[in-house]
Amino acid sequence: MTADAKAQKRQRFEDVFPAIRQELLDYLAANGMPKDAIEWYGRNLDYNVPGGKLNRGLSVVDTAEILKGRLLTEQEYFRAALLGWCVELLQAFFLVSDDMMDQSITRRGQPCWYRRDGVGYIAINDSFMLEAAIYHLIKNHFRAEPYYVHLLELFHETTFQTEIGQLIDLITAPEDHVDLSKFSLQKHKLIVIYKTAYYSFYLPVALAMYMCGLAHTSTPSTDPYELAKSILVPLGEYFQVQDDFLDYAGTPEQIGKIGTDIIDNKCSWCVNTALALATPDQRAVLDTNYGRKDAQAEARIKALYEELGIRQRYAEYEEAAYKRIMGLIETVPETPSADGQAVLKKEVFKSFLDKIYKRQK
């Protein structure tokens, strides 16, 4: 897809947001909320929801189009985009609260919401209001659908999974207390699957599947949702390992930011791989220097990563992950569509994998 086509696709998706924003503000107004509360909520929505890459939200629309096998009608597009914006609201809820937990300074190139003048701890309630908007919108637009409860359960389940992942991450790798004995590749895998893979990969696809009328089956081995999950969770894991590697190996010009995983004591794939490979002397270097707010300590960790061949280890991991995921995609049955009904297609997963494989940013 050309850069121009991507920009047009993003713009069409962004054009749906003002209507969703207005619907939420109208709800406050209809309930007699004062003008300053309505304006505050509008600022909260504007500041925290539309500014990111929007990959998760756009994935709902992309998946719906693949499943339908055609361009969506205007009504179908709006409903798919609305579900996409619900994913972005969930993302905003996570980020606003996460930034407070981490005491982060900036997000998306501007001060974190809680650091804005006059916001502070009100951001806790603001994050709740971003989450609550999801269920208000789904009720307004999907209550009459047979899959309405599936949408609710999917969002609730995915939110809980992500919060479990966040808990494991917070108690394993607090920024102000380094204890590498808590780290392991297995712990990393658990954090990644729960904190990232479910909401970033499975959630958008499953939403599109429900909207397109794909039904559950009584046996898990043939259920399209279980099949989708079995592919998308490993795909999400691969994406995060790739992200961890780029934080260490990518240049700021390439990835658009300065990598901070080492100084922030992140339970990254790189440090966990290093821990698995390190000699006692190398382990001592990791214990002494990892998670320190010190450029020289960070440089020592990077030098150790080079010594341990982390780049080559990653290249081997990436090829193995690609082959494994392609193998999983091949298990998707080529079921012919009957009476125009949507069926699960390999292309859904291949489109994700193509965007990720060998990415440099």
mmCIF file of C-alpha atoms in Angstrom:
data_model
loop_
_atom_site.group_PDB
_atom_site.id
_atom_site.type_symbol
_atom_site.label_atom_id
_atom_site.label_comp_id
_atom_site.label_asym_id
_atom_site.label_seq_id
_atom_site.Cartn_x
_atom_site.Cartn_y
_atom_site.Cartn_z
ATOM 1 C CA MET A 1 0.000 0.000 0.000
ATOM 2 C CA THR A 2 1.329 3.448 -0.913
ATOM 3 C CA ALA A 3 1.946 6.105 1.713
ATOM 4 C CA ASP A 4 -0.872 8.152 0.187
ATOM 5 C CA ALA A 5 -3.332 5.253 0.425
ATOM 6 C CA LYS A 6 -2.327 4.669 4.062
ATOM 7 C CA ALA A 7 -2.861 8.351 4.843
ATOM 8 C CA GLN A 8 -6.301 8.270 3.223
ATOM 9 C CA LYS A 9 -7.261 5.158 5.175
ATOM 10 C CA ARG A 10 -6.158 6.776 8.433
ATOM 11 C CA GLN A 11 -7.973 10.001 7.589
ATOM 12 C CA ARG A 12 -11.248 8.183 6.928
ATOM 13 C CA PHE A 13 -10.939 6.437 10.288
ATOM 14 C CA GLU A 14 -10.102 9.711 12.063
ATOM 15 C CA ASP A 15 -13.142 11.354 10.468
ATOM 16 C CA VAL A 16 -15.399 9.061 12.522
ATOM 17 C CA PHE A 17 -14.013 10.251 15.861
ATOM 18 C CA PRO A 18 -15.801 13.639 16.082
ATOM 19 C CA ALA A 19 -19.213 11.925 15.899
ATOM 20 C CA ILE A 20 -18.223 9.481 18.646
ATOM 21 C CA ARG A 21 -16.830 12.310 20.778
ATOM 22 C CA GLN A 22 -20.037 14.312 20.354
ATOM 23 C CA GLU A 23 -22.176 11.311 21.275
ATOM 24 C CA LEU A 24 -20.301 10.969 24.557
ATOM 25 C CA LEU A 25 -20.533 14.688 25.347
ATOM 26 C CA ASP A 26 -24.254 14.680 24.491
ATOM 27 C CA TYR A 27 -24.736 11.929 27.076
ATOM 28 C CA LEU A 28 -23.244 14.140 29.778
ATOM 29 C CA ALA A 29 -25.346 17.091 28.631
ATOM 30 C CA ALA A 30 -28.544 14.984 28.575
ATOM 31 C CA ASN A 31 -27.854 14.022 32.184
ATOM 32 C CA GLY A 32 -27.612 17.655 33.276
ATOM 33 C CA MET A 33 -23.854 17.779 33.769
ATOM 34 C CA PRO A 34 -22.421 21.303 34.176
ATOM 35 C CA LYS A 35 -20.686 22.972 31.258
ATOM 36 C CA ASP A 36 -17.211 22.806 32.825
ATOM 37 C CA ALA A 37 -17.507 19.014 33.341
ATOM 38 C CA ILE A 38 -18.561 18.503 29.716
ATOM 39 C CA GLU A 39 -15.679 20.665 28.488
ATOM 40 C CA TRP A 40 -13.229 18.762 30.728
ATOM 41 C CA TYR A 41 -14.356 15.421 29.301
ATOM 42 C CA GLY A 42 -13.994 16.815 25.793
ATOM 43 C CA ARG A 43 -10.388 17.836 26.543
ATOM 44 C CA ASN A 44 -9.704 14.398 28.061
ATOM 45 C CA LEU A 45 -10.984 12.669 24.916
ATOM 46 C CA ASP A 46 -9.130 14.999 22.530
ATOM 47 C CA TYR A 47 -5.819 14.777 24.377
ATOM 48 C CA ASN A 48 -5.691 11.049 25.023
ATOM 49 C CA VAL A 49 -7.593 9.139 22.341
ATOM 50 C CA PRO A 50 -6.808 10.169 18.723
ATOM 51 C CA GLY A 51 -3.087 10.991 18.832
ATOM 52 C CA GLY A 52 -1.413 7.582 18.488
ATOM 53 C CA LYS A 53 -0.611 5.301 15.565
ATOM 54 C CA LEU A 54 -4.225 3.973 15.603
ATOM 55 C CA ASN A 55 -3.005 0.555 14.428
ATOM 56 C CA ARG A 56 -5.328 -1.311 16.783
ATOM 57 C CA GLY A 57 -8.423 0.604 15.741
ATOM 58 C CA LEU A 58 -7.607 0.431 12.049
ATOM 59 C CA SER A 59 -7.102 -3.337 12.390
ATOM 60 C CA VAL A 60 -10.813 -3.749 13.165
ATOM 61 C CA VAL A 61 -11.744 -2.056 9.874
ATOM 62 C CA ASP A 62 -9.059 -3.900 7.869
ATOM 63 C CA THR A 63 -10.127 -7.270 9.276
ATOM 64 C CA ALA A 64 -13.814 -6.613 8.595
ATOM 65 C CA GLU A 65 -13.021 -5.797 4.952
ATOM 66 C CA ILE A 66 -10.945 -8.974 4.549
ATOM 67 C CA LEU A 67 -13.664 -11.115 6.145
ATOM 68 C CA LYS A 68 -16.405 -9.554 4.033
ATOM 69 C CA GLY A 69 -14.280 -9.884 0.894
ATOM 70 C CA ARG A 70 -15.364 -6.458 -0.328
ATOM 71 C CA LEU A 71 -15.436 -2.785 0.591
ATOM 72 C CA LEU A 72 -17.700 -2.045 3.541
ATOM 73 C CA THR A 73 -20.930 -0.100 3.103
ATOM 74 C CA GLU A 74 -21.072 3.281 4.845
ATOM 75 C CA GLN A 75 -23.031 1.807 7.747
ATOM 76 C CA GLU A 76 -20.703 -1.190 8.049
ATOM 77 C CA TYR A 77 -17.677 1.093 7.940
ATOM 78 C CA PHE A 78 -19.053 3.317 10.712
ATOM 79 C CA ARG A 79 -19.787 0.340 12.956
ATOM 80 C CA ALA A 80 -16.368 -1.231 12.351
ATOM 81 C CA ALA A 81 -14.677 2.131 12.942
ATOM 82 C CA LEU A 82 -16.708 2.671 16.108
ATOM 83 C CA LEU A 83 -15.472 -0.665 17.469
ATOM 84 C CA GLY A 84 -11.983 0.390 16.398
ATOM 85 C CA TRP A 85 -12.324 3.612 18.375
ATOM 86 C CA CYS A 86 -13.497 1.547 21.363
ATOM 87 C CA VAL A 87 -10.143 -0.268 21.184
ATOM 88 C CA GLU A 88 -8.415 3.129 21.055
ATOM 89 C CA LEU A 89 -10.441 4.240 24.114
ATOM 90 C CA LEU A 90 -9.209 1.126 25.914
ATOM 91 C CA GLN A 91 -5.662 1.966 24.885
ATOM 92 C CA ALA A 92 -6.118 5.535 26.156
ATOM 93 C CA PHE A 93 -7.452 4.219 29.492
ATOM 94 C CA PHE A 94 -4.366 2.012 29.852
ATOM 95 C CA LEU A 95 -1.916 4.755 28.883
ATOM 96 C CA VAL A 96 -3.321 7.495 31.137
ATOM 97 C CA SER A 97 -3.224 5.177 34.153
ATOM 98 C CA ASP A 98 0.093 3.557 33.166
ATOM 99 C CA ASP A 99 1.787 6.950 32.902
ATOM 100 C CA MET A 100 0.746 7.742 36.476
ATOM 101 C CA MET A 101 1.993 4.363 37.755
ATOM 102 C CA ASP A 102 5.336 4.854 35.981
ATOM 103 C CA GLN A 103 5.499 8.592 36.742
ATOM 104 C CA SER A 104 6.258 9.094 33.051
ATOM 105 C CA ILE A 105 7.015 12.575 31.739
ATOM 106 C CA THR A 106 5.853 12.560 28.125
ATOM 107 C CA ARG A 107 3.540 10.543 25.922
ATOM 108 C CA ARG A 108 3.287 10.908 22.140
ATOM 109 C CA GLY A 109 5.589 13.914 22.215
ATOM 110 C CA GLN A 110 3.619 15.942 24.755
ATOM 111 C CA PRO A 111 3.312 16.021 28.568
ATOM 112 C CA CYS A 112 1.431 13.064 30.055
ATOM 113 C CA TRP A 113 -2.186 13.952 30.835
ATOM 114 C CA TYR A 114 -1.718 13.848 34.632
ATOM 115 C CA ARG A 115 1.106 16.414 34.295
ATOM 116 C CA ARG A 116 -1.106 18.978 32.587
ATOM 117 C CA ASP A 117 -1.909 22.062 34.673
ATOM 118 C CA GLY A 118 -4.859 21.409 36.946
ATOM 119 C CA VAL A 119 -5.161 17.689 36.130
ATOM 120 C CA GLY A 120 -2.975 15.748 38.584
ATOM 121 C CA TYR A 121 -4.839 12.916 40.317
ATOM 122 C CA ILE A 122 -8.082 13.788 38.534
ATOM 123 C CA ALA A 123 -6.458 11.745 35.733
ATOM 124 C CA ILE A 124 -7.405 8.595 37.677
ATOM 125 C CA ASN A 125 -11.105 9.363 37.228
ATOM 126 C CA ASP A 126 -10.439 10.563 33.683
ATOM 127 C CA SER A 127 -8.990 7.144 32.830
ATOM 128 C CA PHE A 128 -12.133 5.481 34.257
ATOM 129 C CA MET A 129 -14.288 7.704 32.051
ATOM 130 C CA LEU A 130 -12.331 6.690 28.955
ATOM 131 C CA GLU A 131 -12.988 3.032 29.762
ATOM 132 C CA ALA A 132 -16.670 3.566 30.598
ATOM 133 C CA ALA A 133 -17.200 5.244 27.213
ATOM 134 C CA ILE A 134 -16.562 1.873 25.536
ATOM 135 C CA TYR A 135 -19.600 0.251 27.113
ATOM 136 C CA HIS A 136 -21.841 3.263 26.535
ATOM 137 C CA LEU A 137 -21.002 3.261 22.821
ATOM 138 C CA ILE A 138 -21.405 -0.506 22.423
ATOM 139 C CA LYS A 139 -24.803 -0.381 24.130
ATOM 140 C CA ASN A 140 -25.956 2.491 21.912
ATOM 141 C CA HIS A 141 -24.922 0.839 18.654
ATOM 142 C CA PHE A 142 -24.960 -2.938 19.181
ATOM 143 C CA ARG A 143 -27.540 -3.732 21.872
ATOM 144 C CA ALA A 144 -29.965 -5.217 19.335
ATOM 145 C CA GLU A 145 -27.332 -7.512 17.805
ATOM 146 C CA PRO A 146 -27.158 -11.222 18.718
ATOM 147 C CA TYR A 147 -23.421 -10.817 19.436
ATOM 148 C CA TYR A 148 -23.877 -7.859 21.836
ATOM 149 C CA VAL A 149 -22.981 -9.900 24.939
ATOM 150 C CA HIS A 150 -19.950 -11.344 23.113
ATOM 151 C CA LEU A 151 -18.644 -7.796 22.554
ATOM 152 C CA LEU A 152 -19.087 -6.924 26.229
ATOM 153 C CA GLU A 153 -17.449 -10.139 27.425
ATOM 154 C CA LEU A 154 -14.572 -9.719 24.996
ATOM 155 C CA PHE A 155 -13.766 -6.202 26.231
ATOM 156 C CA HIS A 156 -14.113 -7.198 29.907
ATOM 157 C CA GLU A 157 -11.987 -10.325 29.510
ATOM 158 C CA THR A 158 -9.290 -8.541 27.491
ATOM 159 C CA THR A 159 -9.141 -5.661 29.980
ATOM 160 C CA PHE A 160 -8.679 -8.084 32.889
ATOM 161 C CA GLN A 161 -5.972 -9.994 30.989
ATOM 162 C CA THR A 162 -4.088 -6.769 30.266
ATOM 163 C CA GLU A 163 -4.318 -5.647 33.887
ATOM 164 C CA ILE A 164 -2.977 -9.037 35.046
ATOM 165 C CA GLY A 165 -0.033 -8.550 32.660
ATOM 166 C CA GLN A 166 0.531 -5.049 34.010
ATOM 167 C CA LEU A 167 0.542 -6.375 37.589
ATOM 168 C CA ILE A 168 3.170 -9.017 36.791
ATOM 169 C CA ASP A 169 5.280 -6.374 35.033
ATOM 170 C CA LEU A 170 5.014 -3.858 37.894
ATOM 171 C CA ILE A 171 6.011 -6.316 40.635
ATOM 172 C CA THR A 172 8.725 -7.968 38.514
ATOM 173 C CA ALA A 173 10.489 -4.850 37.248
ATOM 174 C CA PRO A 174 9.789 -1.747 39.364
ATOM 175 C CA GLU A 175 11.861 1.125 38.005
ATOM 176 C CA ASP A 176 13.338 2.015 41.402
ATOM 177 C CA HIS A 177 14.316 -1.490 42.567
ATOM 178 C CA VAL A 178 16.444 -3.760 40.379
ATOM 179 C CA ASP A 179 16.304 -7.484 41.124
ATOM 180 C CA LEU A 180 17.276 -9.527 38.086
ATOM 181 C CA SER A 181 16.592 -12.782 39.951
ATOM 182 C CA LYS A 182 12.904 -12.077 39.263
ATOM 183 C CA PHE A 183 13.541 -11.969 35.505
ATOM 184 C CA SER A 184 13.341 -14.904 33.091
ATOM 185 C CA LEU A 185 12.341 -15.543 29.500
ATOM 186 C CA GLN A 186 9.269 -17.386 30.796
ATOM 187 C CA LYS A 187 8.260 -14.367 32.927
ATOM 188 C CA HIS A 188 8.819 -12.111 29.924
ATOM 189 C CA LYS A 189 6.585 -14.337 27.781
ATOM 190 C CA LEU A 190 3.814 -14.209 30.387
ATOM 191 C CA ILE A 191 3.979 -10.410 30.689
ATOM 192 C CA VAL A 192 3.988 -9.937 26.914
ATOM 193 C CA ILE A 193 1.062 -12.270 26.229
ATOM 194 C CA TYR A 194 -1.150 -10.767 28.919
ATOM 195 C CA LYS A 195 -0.057 -7.130 28.737
ATOM 196 C CA THR A 196 0.167 -6.759 24.950
ATOM 197 C CA ALA A 197 -0.893 -9.672 22.755
ATOM 198 C CA TYR A 198 -4.521 -10.048 23.823
ATOM 199 C CA TYR A 199 -5.590 -6.405 23.516
ATOM 200 C CA SER A 200 -3.337 -5.351 20.653
ATOM 201 C CA PHE A 201 -3.793 -8.367 18.362
ATOM 202 C CA TYR A 202 -6.629 -10.686 19.360
ATOM 203 C CA LEU A 203 -9.149 -8.016 20.445
ATOM 204 C CA PRO A 204 -9.352 -6.066 17.131
ATOM 205 C CA VAL A 205 -9.683 -9.243 15.048
ATOM 206 C CA ALA A 206 -12.276 -10.858 17.326
ATOM 207 C CA LEU A 207 -14.373 -7.655 17.269
ATOM 208 C CA ALA A 208 -14.412 -7.709 13.464
ATOM 209 C CA MET A 209 -15.256 -11.417 13.479
ATOM 210 C CA TYR A 210 -18.314 -10.830 15.685
ATOM 211 C CA MET A 211 -19.440 -7.876 13.604
ATOM 212 C CA CYS A 212 -19.148 -9.960 10.423
ATOM 213 C CA GLY A 213 -21.282 -12.745 11.883
ATOM 214 C CA LEU A 214 -18.703 -15.484 12.520
ATOM 215 C CA ALA A 215 -20.216 -17.918 15.016
ATOM 216 C CA HIS A 216 -18.592 -19.921 17.795
ATOM 217 C CA THR A 217 -18.612 -23.697 17.460
ATOM 218 C CA SER A 218 -19.338 -26.128 20.287
ATOM 219 C CA THR A 219 -15.903 -27.746 20.048
ATOM 220 C CA PRO A 220 -12.821 -25.613 20.818
ATOM 221 C CA SER A 221 -10.728 -27.408 18.175
ATOM 222 C CA THR A 222 -12.939 -26.038 15.375
ATOM 223 C CA ASP A 223 -13.926 -22.712 16.973
ATOM 224 C CA PRO A 224 -12.741 -19.818 14.725
ATOM 225 C CA TYR A 225 -12.113 -17.602 17.762
ATOM 226 C CA GLU A 226 -9.857 -20.182 19.409
ATOM 227 C CA LEU A 227 -8.045 -20.630 16.095
ATOM 228 C CA ALA A 228 -7.605 -16.874 15.715
ATOM 229 C CA LYS A 229 -6.295 -16.605 19.279
ATOM 230 C CA SER A 230 -3.818 -19.468 18.716
ATOM 231 C CA ILE A 231 -2.247 -17.436 15.887
ATOM 232 C CA LEU A 232 -2.611 -13.866 17.150
ATOM 233 C CA VAL A 233 -1.172 -14.413 20.627
ATOM 234 C CA PRO A 234 2.164 -15.779 19.283
ATOM 235 C CA LEU A 235 2.081 -12.962 16.713
ATOM 236 C CA GLY A 236 1.703 -10.423 19.510
ATOM 237 C CA GLU A 237 4.543 -12.054 21.414
ATOM 238 C CA TYR A 238 6.792 -11.811 18.348
ATOM 239 C CA PHE A 239 5.832 -8.141 17.903
ATOM 240 C CA GLN A 240 6.845 -7.289 21.478
ATOM 241 C CA VAL A 241 10.142 -9.193 21.287
ATOM 242 C CA GLN A 242 10.826 -7.213 18.119
ATOM 243 C CA ASP A 243 9.939 -3.987 19.950
ATOM 244 C CA ASP A 244 12.318 -4.884 22.775
ATOM 245 C CA PHE A 245 15.126 -5.600 20.315
ATOM 246 C CA LEU A 246 14.570 -2.332 18.413
ATOM 247 C CA ASP A 247 14.677 -0.393 21.704
ATOM 248 C CA TYR A 248 18.254 -1.644 22.087
ATOM 249 C CA ALA A 249 19.432 -1.934 18.477
ATOM 250 C CA GLY A 250 17.420 0.704 16.602
ATOM 251 C CA THR A 251 18.651 4.258 16.151
ATOM 252 C CA PRO A 252 16.484 7.224 17.263
ATOM 253 C CA GLU A 253 16.184 8.248 13.582
ATOM 254 C CA GLN A 254 14.926 4.764 12.757
ATOM 255 C CA ILE A 255 12.474 4.092 15.609
ATOM 256 C CA GLY A 256 11.469 7.695 16.336
ATOM 257 C CA LYS A 257 12.569 7.656 19.984
ATOM 258 C CA ILE A 258 15.551 7.017 22.243
ATOM 259 C CA GLY A 259 15.503 3.493 23.678
ATOM 260 C CA THR A 260 15.169 3.496 27.487
ATOM 261 C CA ASP A 261 14.524 -0.152 28.411
ATOM 262 C CA ILE A 262 17.976 -0.623 29.971
ATOM 263 C CA ILE A 263 17.937 2.444 32.232
ATOM 264 C CA ASP A 264 14.235 1.899 33.091
ATOM 265 C CA ASN A 265 14.827 -1.667 34.357
ATOM 266 C CA LYS A 266 12.410 -3.138 31.797
ATOM 267 C CA CYS A 267 11.858 -6.906 31.799
ATOM 268 C CA SER A 268 12.912 -6.927 28.146
ATOM 269 C CA TRP A 269 13.607 -9.882 25.869
ATOM 270 C CA CYS A 270 17.181 -8.618 25.475
ATOM 271 C CA VAL A 271 18.091 -8.689 29.169
ATOM 272 C CA ASN A 272 16.305 -12.008 29.714
ATOM 273 C CA THR A 273 18.206 -13.556 26.807
ATOM 274 C CA ALA A 274 21.436 -12.119 28.229
ATOM 275 C CA LEU A 275 20.639 -13.590 31.664
ATOM 276 C CA ALA A 276 20.089 -17.006 30.084
ATOM 277 C CA LEU A 277 23.481 -16.849 28.328
ATOM 278 C CA ALA A 278 25.669 -15.023 30.856
ATOM 279 C CA THR A 279 28.685 -16.482 32.643
ATOM 280 C CA PRO A 280 28.990 -15.597 36.376
ATOM 281 C CA ASP A 281 31.268 -12.654 35.496
ATOM 282 C CA GLN A 282 28.854 -11.398 32.836
ATOM 283 C CA ARG A 283 25.957 -11.807 35.271
ATOM 284 C CA ALA A 284 27.830 -9.568 37.702
ATOM 285 C CA VAL A 285 28.033 -6.881 34.994
ATOM 286 C CA LEU A 286 24.271 -7.159 34.465
ATOM 287 C CA ASP A 287 23.519 -6.957 38.210
ATOM 288 C CA THR A 288 25.793 -3.952 38.672
ATOM 289 C CA ASN A 289 24.694 -1.899 35.662
ATOM 290 C CA TYR A 290 21.152 -2.814 34.564
ATOM 291 C CA GLY A 291 18.384 -0.365 35.475
ATOM 292 C CA ARG A 292 20.777 2.424 36.521
ATOM 293 C CA LYS A 293 20.127 6.041 35.554
ATOM 294 C CA ASP A 294 23.653 6.282 34.242
ATOM 295 C CA ALA A 295 24.837 6.542 30.625
ATOM 296 C CA GLN A 296 28.066 4.652 31.345
ATOM 297 C CA ALA A 297 26.181 1.787 33.006
ATOM 298 C CA GLU A 298 23.838 1.650 30.004
ATOM 299 C CA ALA A 299 26.857 1.554 27.649
ATOM 300 C CA ARG A 300 28.313 -1.389 29.620
ATOM 301 C CA ILE A 301 25.050 -3.323 29.212
ATOM 302 C CA LYS A 302 24.966 -2.598 25.480
ATOM 303 C CA ALA A 303 28.576 -3.732 25.144
ATOM 304 C CA LEU A 304 27.695 -6.947 26.979
ATOM 305 C CA TYR A 305 24.746 -7.498 24.629
ATOM 306 C CA GLU A 306 27.181 -7.253 21.705
ATOM 307 C CA GLU A 307 29.577 -9.645 23.435
ATOM 308 C CA LEU A 308 26.750 -12.154 23.962
ATOM 309 C CA GLY A 309 25.618 -11.888 20.327
ATOM 310 C CA ILE A 310 22.113 -10.617 21.070
ATOM 311 C CA ARG A 311 21.748 -9.350 17.485
ATOM 312 C CA GLN A 312 22.381 -12.814 16.061
ATOM 313 C CA ARG A 313 20.138 -14.407 18.684
ATOM 314 C CA TYR A 314 17.364 -12.035 17.659
ATOM 315 C CA ALA A 315 17.837 -12.785 13.944
ATOM 316 C CA GLU A 316 17.499 -16.497 14.743
ATOM 317 C CA TYR A 317 14.452 -15.837 16.943
ATOM 318 C CA GLU A 318 12.764 -13.776 14.218
ATOM 319 C CA GLU A 319 13.184 -16.414 11.529
ATOM 320 C CA ALA A 320 11.923 -19.156 13.845
ATOM 321 C CA ALA A 321 8.935 -17.036 14.939
ATOM 322 C CA TYR A 322 8.055 -16.212 11.318
ATOM 323 C CA LYS A 323 8.137 -19.876 10.287
ATOM 324 C CA ARG A 324 6.125 -20.935 13.314
ATOM 325 C CA ILE A 325 3.418 -18.309 12.748
ATOM 326 C CA MET A 326 3.244 -19.081 9.026
ATOM 327 C CA GLY A 327 2.761 -22.723 9.987
ATOM 328 C CA LEU A 328 -0.101 -21.765 12.282
ATOM 329 C CA ILE A 329 -1.685 -19.647 9.543
ATOM 330 C CA GLU A 330 -1.627 -22.656 7.228
ATOM 331 C CA THR A 331 -3.946 -24.463 9.671
ATOM 332 C CA VAL A 332 -6.753 -21.998 8.851
ATOM 333 C CA PRO A 333 -9.192 -24.032 6.701
ATOM 334 C CA GLU A 334 -10.017 -22.667 3.261
ATOM 335 C CA THR A 335 -13.774 -22.767 3.840
ATOM 336 C CA PRO A 336 -15.823 -21.427 0.938
ATOM 337 C CA SER A 337 -18.209 -18.619 1.809
ATOM 338 C CA ALA A 338 -21.861 -19.711 1.753
ATOM 339 C CA ASP A 339 -24.672 -17.251 0.979
ATOM 340 C CA GLY A 340 -22.323 -14.314 1.355
ATOM 341 C CA GLN A 341 -21.487 -15.226 4.981
ATOM 342 C CA ALA A 342 -18.052 -14.201 6.208
ATOM 343 C CA VAL A 343 -15.545 -16.941 7.031
ATOM 344 C CA LEU A 344 -12.151 -16.827 8.689
ATOM 345 C CA LYS A 345 -9.394 -16.257 6.121
ATOM 346 C CA LYS A 346 -5.637 -16.713 6.147
ATOM 347 C CA GLU A 347 -5.270 -13.210 4.748
ATOM 348 C CA VAL A 348 -6.360 -11.718 8.098
ATOM 349 C CA PHE A 349 -3.245 -13.120 9.763
ATOM 350 C CA LYS A 350 -0.888 -12.751 6.808
ATOM 351 C CA SER A 351 -1.677 -9.017 6.646
ATOM 352 C CA PHE A 352 -0.609 -8.656 10.304
ATOM 353 C CA LEU A 353 2.537 -10.706 9.813
ATOM 354 C CA ASP A 354 3.530 -8.803 6.656
ATOM 355 C CA LYS A 355 3.337 -5.498 8.560
ATOM 356 C CA ILE A 356 5.574 -6.816 11.331
ATOM 357 C CA TYR A 357 8.152 -9.080 9.713
ATOM 358 C CA LYS A 358 11.567 -7.387 9.439
ATOM 359 C CA ARG A 359 10.123 -4.013 10.503
ATOM 360 C CA GLN A 360 12.685 -1.382 11.426
ATOM 361 C CA LYS A 361 10.570 0.972 13.510
#
